[in-house]
PDB file of C-alpha atoms in Angstrom:
ATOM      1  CA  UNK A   1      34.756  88.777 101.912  1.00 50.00           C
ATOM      2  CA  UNK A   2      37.099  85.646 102.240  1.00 47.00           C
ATOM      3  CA  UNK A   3      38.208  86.319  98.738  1.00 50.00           C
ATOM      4  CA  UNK A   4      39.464  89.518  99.854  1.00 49.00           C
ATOM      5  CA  UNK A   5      41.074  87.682 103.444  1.00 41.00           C
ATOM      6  CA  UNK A   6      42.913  85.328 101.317  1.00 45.00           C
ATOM      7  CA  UNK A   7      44.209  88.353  98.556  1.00 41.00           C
ATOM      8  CA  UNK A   8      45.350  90.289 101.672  1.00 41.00           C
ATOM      9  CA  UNK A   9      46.868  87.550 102.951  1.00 40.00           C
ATOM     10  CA  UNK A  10      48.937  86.275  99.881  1.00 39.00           C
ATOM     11  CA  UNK A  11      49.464  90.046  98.853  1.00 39.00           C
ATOM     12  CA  UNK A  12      51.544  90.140 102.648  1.00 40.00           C
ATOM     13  CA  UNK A  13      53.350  86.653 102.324  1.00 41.00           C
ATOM     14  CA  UNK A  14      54.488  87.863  98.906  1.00 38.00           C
ATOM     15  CA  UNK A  15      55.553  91.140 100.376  1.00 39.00           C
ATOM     16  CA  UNK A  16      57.572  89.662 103.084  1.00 37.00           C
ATOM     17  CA  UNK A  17      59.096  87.232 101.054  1.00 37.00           C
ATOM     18  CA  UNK A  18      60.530  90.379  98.328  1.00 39.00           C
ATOM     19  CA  UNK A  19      62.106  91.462 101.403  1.00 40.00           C
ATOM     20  CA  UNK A  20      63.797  88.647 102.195  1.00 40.00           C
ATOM     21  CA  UNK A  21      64.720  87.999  99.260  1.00 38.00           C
ATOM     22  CA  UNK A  22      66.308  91.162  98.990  1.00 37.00           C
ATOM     23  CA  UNK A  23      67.821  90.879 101.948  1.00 38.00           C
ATOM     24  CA  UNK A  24      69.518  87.748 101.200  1.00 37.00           C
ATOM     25  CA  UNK A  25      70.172  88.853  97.364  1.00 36.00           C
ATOM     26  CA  UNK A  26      72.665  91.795  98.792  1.00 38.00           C
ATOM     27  CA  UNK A  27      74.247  89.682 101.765  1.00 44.00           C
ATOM     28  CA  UNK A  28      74.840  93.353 103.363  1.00 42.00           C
ATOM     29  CA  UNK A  29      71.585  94.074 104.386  1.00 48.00           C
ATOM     30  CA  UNK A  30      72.691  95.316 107.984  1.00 60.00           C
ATOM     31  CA  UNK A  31      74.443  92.403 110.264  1.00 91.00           C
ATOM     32  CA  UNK A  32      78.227  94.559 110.368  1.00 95.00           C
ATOM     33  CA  UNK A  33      79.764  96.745 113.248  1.00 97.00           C
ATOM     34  CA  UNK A  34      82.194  98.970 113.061  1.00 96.00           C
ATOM     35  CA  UNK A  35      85.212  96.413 113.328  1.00 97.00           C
ATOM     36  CA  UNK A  36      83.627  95.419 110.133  1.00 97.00           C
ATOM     37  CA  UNK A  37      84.272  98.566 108.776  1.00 97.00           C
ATOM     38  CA  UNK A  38      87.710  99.501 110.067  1.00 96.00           C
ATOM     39  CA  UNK A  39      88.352  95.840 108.944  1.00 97.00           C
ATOM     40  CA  UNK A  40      87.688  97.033 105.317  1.00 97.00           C
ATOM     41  CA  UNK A  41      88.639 100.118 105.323  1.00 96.00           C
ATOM     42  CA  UNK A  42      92.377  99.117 106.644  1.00 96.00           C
ATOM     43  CA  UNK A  43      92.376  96.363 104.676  1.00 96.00           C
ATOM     44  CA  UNK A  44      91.616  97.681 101.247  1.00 96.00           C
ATOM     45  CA  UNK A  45      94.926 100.286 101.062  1.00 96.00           C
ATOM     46  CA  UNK A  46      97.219  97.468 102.555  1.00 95.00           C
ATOM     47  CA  UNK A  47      96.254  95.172  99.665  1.00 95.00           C
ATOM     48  CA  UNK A  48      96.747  97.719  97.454  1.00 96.00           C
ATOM     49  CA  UNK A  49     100.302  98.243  98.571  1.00 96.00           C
ATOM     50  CA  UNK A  50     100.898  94.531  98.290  1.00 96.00           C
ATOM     51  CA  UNK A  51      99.720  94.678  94.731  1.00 96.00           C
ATOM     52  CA  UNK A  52     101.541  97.725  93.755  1.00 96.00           C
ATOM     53  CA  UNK A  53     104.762  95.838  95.121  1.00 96.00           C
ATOM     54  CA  UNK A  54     103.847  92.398  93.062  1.00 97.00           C
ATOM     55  CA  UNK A  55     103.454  94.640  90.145  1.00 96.00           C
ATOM     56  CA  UNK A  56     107.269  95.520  90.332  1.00 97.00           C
ATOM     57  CA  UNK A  57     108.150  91.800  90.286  1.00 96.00           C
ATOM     58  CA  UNK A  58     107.238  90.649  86.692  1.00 93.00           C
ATOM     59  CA  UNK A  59     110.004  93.005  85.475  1.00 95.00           C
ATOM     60  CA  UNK A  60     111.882  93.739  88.582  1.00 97.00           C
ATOM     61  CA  UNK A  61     112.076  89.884  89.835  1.00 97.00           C
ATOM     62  CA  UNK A  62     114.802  87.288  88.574  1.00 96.00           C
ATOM     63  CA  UNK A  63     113.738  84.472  90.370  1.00 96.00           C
ATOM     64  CA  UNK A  64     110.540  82.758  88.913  1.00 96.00           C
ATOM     65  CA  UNK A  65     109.635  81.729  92.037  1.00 96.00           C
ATOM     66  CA  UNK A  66     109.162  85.212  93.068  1.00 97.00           C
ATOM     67  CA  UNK A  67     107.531  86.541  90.266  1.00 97.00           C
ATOM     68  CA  UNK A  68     104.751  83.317  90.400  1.00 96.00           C
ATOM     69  CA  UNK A  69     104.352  84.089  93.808  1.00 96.00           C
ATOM     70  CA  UNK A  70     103.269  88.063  93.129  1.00 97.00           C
ATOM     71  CA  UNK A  71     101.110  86.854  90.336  1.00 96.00           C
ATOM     72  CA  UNK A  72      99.411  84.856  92.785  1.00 95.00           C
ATOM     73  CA  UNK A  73      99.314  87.821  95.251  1.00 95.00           C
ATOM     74  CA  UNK A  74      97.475  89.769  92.775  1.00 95.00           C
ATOM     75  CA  UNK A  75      95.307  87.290  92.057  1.00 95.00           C
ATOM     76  CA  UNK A  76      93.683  86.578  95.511  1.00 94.00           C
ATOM     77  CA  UNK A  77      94.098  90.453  96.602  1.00 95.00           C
ATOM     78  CA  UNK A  78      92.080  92.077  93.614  1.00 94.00           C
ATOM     79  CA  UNK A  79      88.810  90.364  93.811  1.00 96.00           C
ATOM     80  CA  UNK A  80      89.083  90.488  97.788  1.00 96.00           C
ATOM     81  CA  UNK A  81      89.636  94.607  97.170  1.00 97.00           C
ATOM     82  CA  UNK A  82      86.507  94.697  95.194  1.00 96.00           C
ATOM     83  CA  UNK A  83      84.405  92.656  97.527  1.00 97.00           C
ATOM     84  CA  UNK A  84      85.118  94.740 100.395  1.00 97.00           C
ATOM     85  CA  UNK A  85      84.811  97.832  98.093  1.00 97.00           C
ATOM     86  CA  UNK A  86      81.155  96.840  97.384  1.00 96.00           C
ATOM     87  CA  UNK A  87      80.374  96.063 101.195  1.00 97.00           C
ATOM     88  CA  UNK A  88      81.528  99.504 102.255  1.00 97.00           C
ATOM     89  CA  UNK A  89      79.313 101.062  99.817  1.00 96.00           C
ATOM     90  CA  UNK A  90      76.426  98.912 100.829  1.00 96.00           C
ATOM     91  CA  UNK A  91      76.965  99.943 104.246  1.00 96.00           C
ATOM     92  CA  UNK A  92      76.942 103.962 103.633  1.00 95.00           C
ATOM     93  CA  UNK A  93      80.912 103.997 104.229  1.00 95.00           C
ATOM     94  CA  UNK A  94      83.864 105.644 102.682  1.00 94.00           C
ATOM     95  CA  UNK A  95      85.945 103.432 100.748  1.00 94.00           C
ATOM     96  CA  UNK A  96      89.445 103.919 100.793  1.00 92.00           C
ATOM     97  CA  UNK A  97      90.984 105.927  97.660  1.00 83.00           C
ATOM     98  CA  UNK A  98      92.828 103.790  95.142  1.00 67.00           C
ATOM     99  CA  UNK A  99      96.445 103.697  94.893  1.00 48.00           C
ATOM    100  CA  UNK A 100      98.918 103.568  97.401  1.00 43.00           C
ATOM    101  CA  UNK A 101     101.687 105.324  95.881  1.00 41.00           C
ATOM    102  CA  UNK A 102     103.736 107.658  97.780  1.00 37.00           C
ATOM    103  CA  UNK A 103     100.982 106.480 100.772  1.00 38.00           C
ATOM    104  CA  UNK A 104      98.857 109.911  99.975  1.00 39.00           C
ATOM    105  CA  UNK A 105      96.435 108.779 102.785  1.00 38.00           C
ATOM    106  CA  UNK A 106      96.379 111.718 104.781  1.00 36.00           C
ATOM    107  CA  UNK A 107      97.906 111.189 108.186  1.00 38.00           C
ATOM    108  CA  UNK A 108      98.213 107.237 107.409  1.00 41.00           C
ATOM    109  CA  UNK A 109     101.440 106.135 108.479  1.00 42.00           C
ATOM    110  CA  UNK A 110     102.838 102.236 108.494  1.00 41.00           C
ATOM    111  CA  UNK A 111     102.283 102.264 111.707  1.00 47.00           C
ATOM    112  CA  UNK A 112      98.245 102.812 111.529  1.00 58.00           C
ATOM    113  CA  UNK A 113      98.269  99.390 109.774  1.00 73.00           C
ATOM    114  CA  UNK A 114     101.147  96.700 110.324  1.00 82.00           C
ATOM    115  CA  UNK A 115     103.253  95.515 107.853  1.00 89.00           C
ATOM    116  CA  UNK A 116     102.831  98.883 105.525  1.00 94.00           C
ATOM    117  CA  UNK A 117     105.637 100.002 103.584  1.00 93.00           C
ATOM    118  CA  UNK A 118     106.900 103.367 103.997  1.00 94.00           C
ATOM    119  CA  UNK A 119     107.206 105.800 100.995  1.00 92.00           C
ATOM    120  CA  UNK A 120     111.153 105.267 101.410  1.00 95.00           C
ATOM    121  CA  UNK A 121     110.582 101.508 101.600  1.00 95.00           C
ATOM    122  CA  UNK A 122     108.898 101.379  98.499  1.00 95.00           C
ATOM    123  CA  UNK A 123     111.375 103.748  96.697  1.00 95.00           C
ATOM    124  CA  UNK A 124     113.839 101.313  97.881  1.00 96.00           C
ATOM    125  CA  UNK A 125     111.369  98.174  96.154  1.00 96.00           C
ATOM    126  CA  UNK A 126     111.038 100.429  92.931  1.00 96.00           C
ATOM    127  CA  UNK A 127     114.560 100.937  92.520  1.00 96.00           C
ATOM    128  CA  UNK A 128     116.115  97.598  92.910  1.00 97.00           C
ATOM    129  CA  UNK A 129     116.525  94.992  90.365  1.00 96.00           C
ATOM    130  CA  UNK A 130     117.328  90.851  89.920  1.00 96.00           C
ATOM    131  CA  UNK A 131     118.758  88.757  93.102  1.00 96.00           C
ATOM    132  CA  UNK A 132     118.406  92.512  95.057  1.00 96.00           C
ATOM    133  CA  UNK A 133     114.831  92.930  94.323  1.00 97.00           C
ATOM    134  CA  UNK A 134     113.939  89.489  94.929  1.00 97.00           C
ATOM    135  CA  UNK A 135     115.557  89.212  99.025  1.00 97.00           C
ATOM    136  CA  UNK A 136     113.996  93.185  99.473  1.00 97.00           C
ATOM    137  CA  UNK A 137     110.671  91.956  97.964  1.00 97.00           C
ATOM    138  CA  UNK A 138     110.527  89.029 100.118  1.00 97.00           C
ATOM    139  CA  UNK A 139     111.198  90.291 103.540  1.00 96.00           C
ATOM    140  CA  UNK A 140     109.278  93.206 103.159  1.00 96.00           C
ATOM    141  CA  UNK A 141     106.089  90.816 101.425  1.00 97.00           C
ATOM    142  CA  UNK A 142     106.778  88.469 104.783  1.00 97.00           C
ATOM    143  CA  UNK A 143     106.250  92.533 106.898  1.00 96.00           C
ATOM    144  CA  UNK A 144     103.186  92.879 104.896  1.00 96.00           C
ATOM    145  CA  UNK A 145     101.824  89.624 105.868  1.00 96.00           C
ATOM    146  CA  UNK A 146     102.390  89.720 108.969  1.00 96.00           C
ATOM    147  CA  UNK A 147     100.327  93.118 109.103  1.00 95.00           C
ATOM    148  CA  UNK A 148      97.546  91.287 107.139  1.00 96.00           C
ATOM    149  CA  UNK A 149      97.310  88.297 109.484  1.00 96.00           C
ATOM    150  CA  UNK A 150      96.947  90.425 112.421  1.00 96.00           C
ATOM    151  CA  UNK A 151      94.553  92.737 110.606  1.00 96.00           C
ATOM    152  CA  UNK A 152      92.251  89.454 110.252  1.00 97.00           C
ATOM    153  CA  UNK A 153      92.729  88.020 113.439  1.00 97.00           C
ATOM    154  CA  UNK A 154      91.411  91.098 115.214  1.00 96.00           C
ATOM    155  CA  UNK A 155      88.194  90.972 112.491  1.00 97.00           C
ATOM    156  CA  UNK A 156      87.569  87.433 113.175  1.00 97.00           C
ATOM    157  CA  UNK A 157      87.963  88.363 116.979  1.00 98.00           C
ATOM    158  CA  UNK A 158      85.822  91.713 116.695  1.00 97.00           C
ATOM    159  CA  UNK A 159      83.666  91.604 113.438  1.00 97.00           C
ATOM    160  CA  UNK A 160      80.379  90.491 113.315  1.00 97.00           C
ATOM    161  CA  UNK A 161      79.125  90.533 109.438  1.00 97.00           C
ATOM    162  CA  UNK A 162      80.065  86.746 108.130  1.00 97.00           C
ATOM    163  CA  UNK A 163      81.094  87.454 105.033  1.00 97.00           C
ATOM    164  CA  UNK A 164      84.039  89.930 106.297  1.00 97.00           C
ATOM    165  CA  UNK A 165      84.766  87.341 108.881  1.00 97.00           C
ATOM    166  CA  UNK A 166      84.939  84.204 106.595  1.00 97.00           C
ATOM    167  CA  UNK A 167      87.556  86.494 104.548  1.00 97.00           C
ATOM    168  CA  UNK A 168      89.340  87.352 107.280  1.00 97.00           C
ATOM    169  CA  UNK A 169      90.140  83.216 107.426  1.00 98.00           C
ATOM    170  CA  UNK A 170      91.103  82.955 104.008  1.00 97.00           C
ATOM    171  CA  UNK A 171      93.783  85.709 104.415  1.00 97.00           C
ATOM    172  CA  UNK A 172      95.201  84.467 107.675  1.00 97.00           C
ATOM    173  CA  UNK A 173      94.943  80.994 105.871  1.00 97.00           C
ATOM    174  CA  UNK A 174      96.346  81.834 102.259  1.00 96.00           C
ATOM    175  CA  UNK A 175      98.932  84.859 103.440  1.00 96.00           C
ATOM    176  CA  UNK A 176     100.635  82.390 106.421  1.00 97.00           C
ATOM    177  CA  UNK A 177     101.130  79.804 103.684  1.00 96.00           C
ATOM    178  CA  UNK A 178     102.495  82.395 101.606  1.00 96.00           C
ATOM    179  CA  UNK A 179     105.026  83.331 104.371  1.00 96.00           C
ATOM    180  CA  UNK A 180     106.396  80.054 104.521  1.00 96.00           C
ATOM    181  CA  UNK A 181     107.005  80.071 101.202  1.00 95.00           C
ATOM    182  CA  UNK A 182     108.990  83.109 100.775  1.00 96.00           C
ATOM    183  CA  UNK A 183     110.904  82.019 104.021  1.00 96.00           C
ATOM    184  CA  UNK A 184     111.553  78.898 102.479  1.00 95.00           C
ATOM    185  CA  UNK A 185     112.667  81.609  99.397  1.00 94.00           C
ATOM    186  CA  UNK A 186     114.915  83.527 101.532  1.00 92.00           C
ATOM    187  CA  UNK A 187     116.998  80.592 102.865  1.00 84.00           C
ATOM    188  CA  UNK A 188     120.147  80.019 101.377  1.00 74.00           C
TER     189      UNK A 188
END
């Protein structure tokens, strides 16, 4: 009989430690509202946009300034599309379609998120070339920002799973450093 007691009762410990471990394994398991979606959601298309427009630099670009600073753009903005890619679909939720060219998004305008390019905007981007390209690129990469920054203020306000919210930092952080650089760009 105590056999059994202590079976039953390592059989449950072991049981309720799986499930915490699985919990903690997927670092989704529930603990996100729906800021925490929208957050994503918004977010995901917007970097996209910002990497479709650092793409145009490494052959578009003539400063090397400019095109180091889209490399870096890319950089930081593809992994952080493919984290929040893999929390939406934890969560149950649609993830955003890729691409942003011609902004195909339904009614999305670049008004539903700040700092979004406009399909003429980025026509504009596409066409120009050299010292053009490179003040176009960085005034409308400052916009973009901007967007981004407010974007992750209102998650870090609003949002409730950590991981989205510790993200939300590092873009305010890295994309207001980034702004000072291309201001620092765009001065004479």
């Amino acid at each position: 009989m105590r056999k059994s007691l202590i079976t039953a009762v390592v059989t449950a410990s072991l049981f309720t430690l799986a499930a915490c471990g699985n919990e903690d394994d997927t670092g989704t398991a529930g603990g996100h509202n729906e800021a925490d979606v929208t957050f994503a959601q918004e977010m995901i298309p917007h970097h996209q946009q910002a990497i479709e427009m650092a793409d145009l630099a490494e052959s578009r670009a003539e400063s090397q300034e400019v095109k180091d600073l889209a490399t870096d753009i890319e950089a930081a903005q593809g992994p952080e599309i493919e984290t929040m890619t893999g929390w939406l679909e934890s969560w149950g939720e649609d993830v955003p379609d890729d691409g942003m060219s011609g902004m195909d998004h339904g009614d999305m305008s670049s008004d539903d998120m700040g700092g979004m390019m406009t399909e003429d905007e980025m026509a504009d981007l596409e066409t120009a070339a050299g010292a053009e390209f490179d003040q176009m690129f960085l005034a409308m990469m400052i916009e973009h920002h901007e967007g981004a920054i407010e974007m992750a203020k209102t998650e870090q306000s609003e949002g409730e799973f950590p991981e989205a919210v510790d993200m939300a930092k590092e873009i305010e952080t890295t994309q207001a450093e980034e702004i000072q650089t291309m201001q620092n760009l765009l001065k004479p």
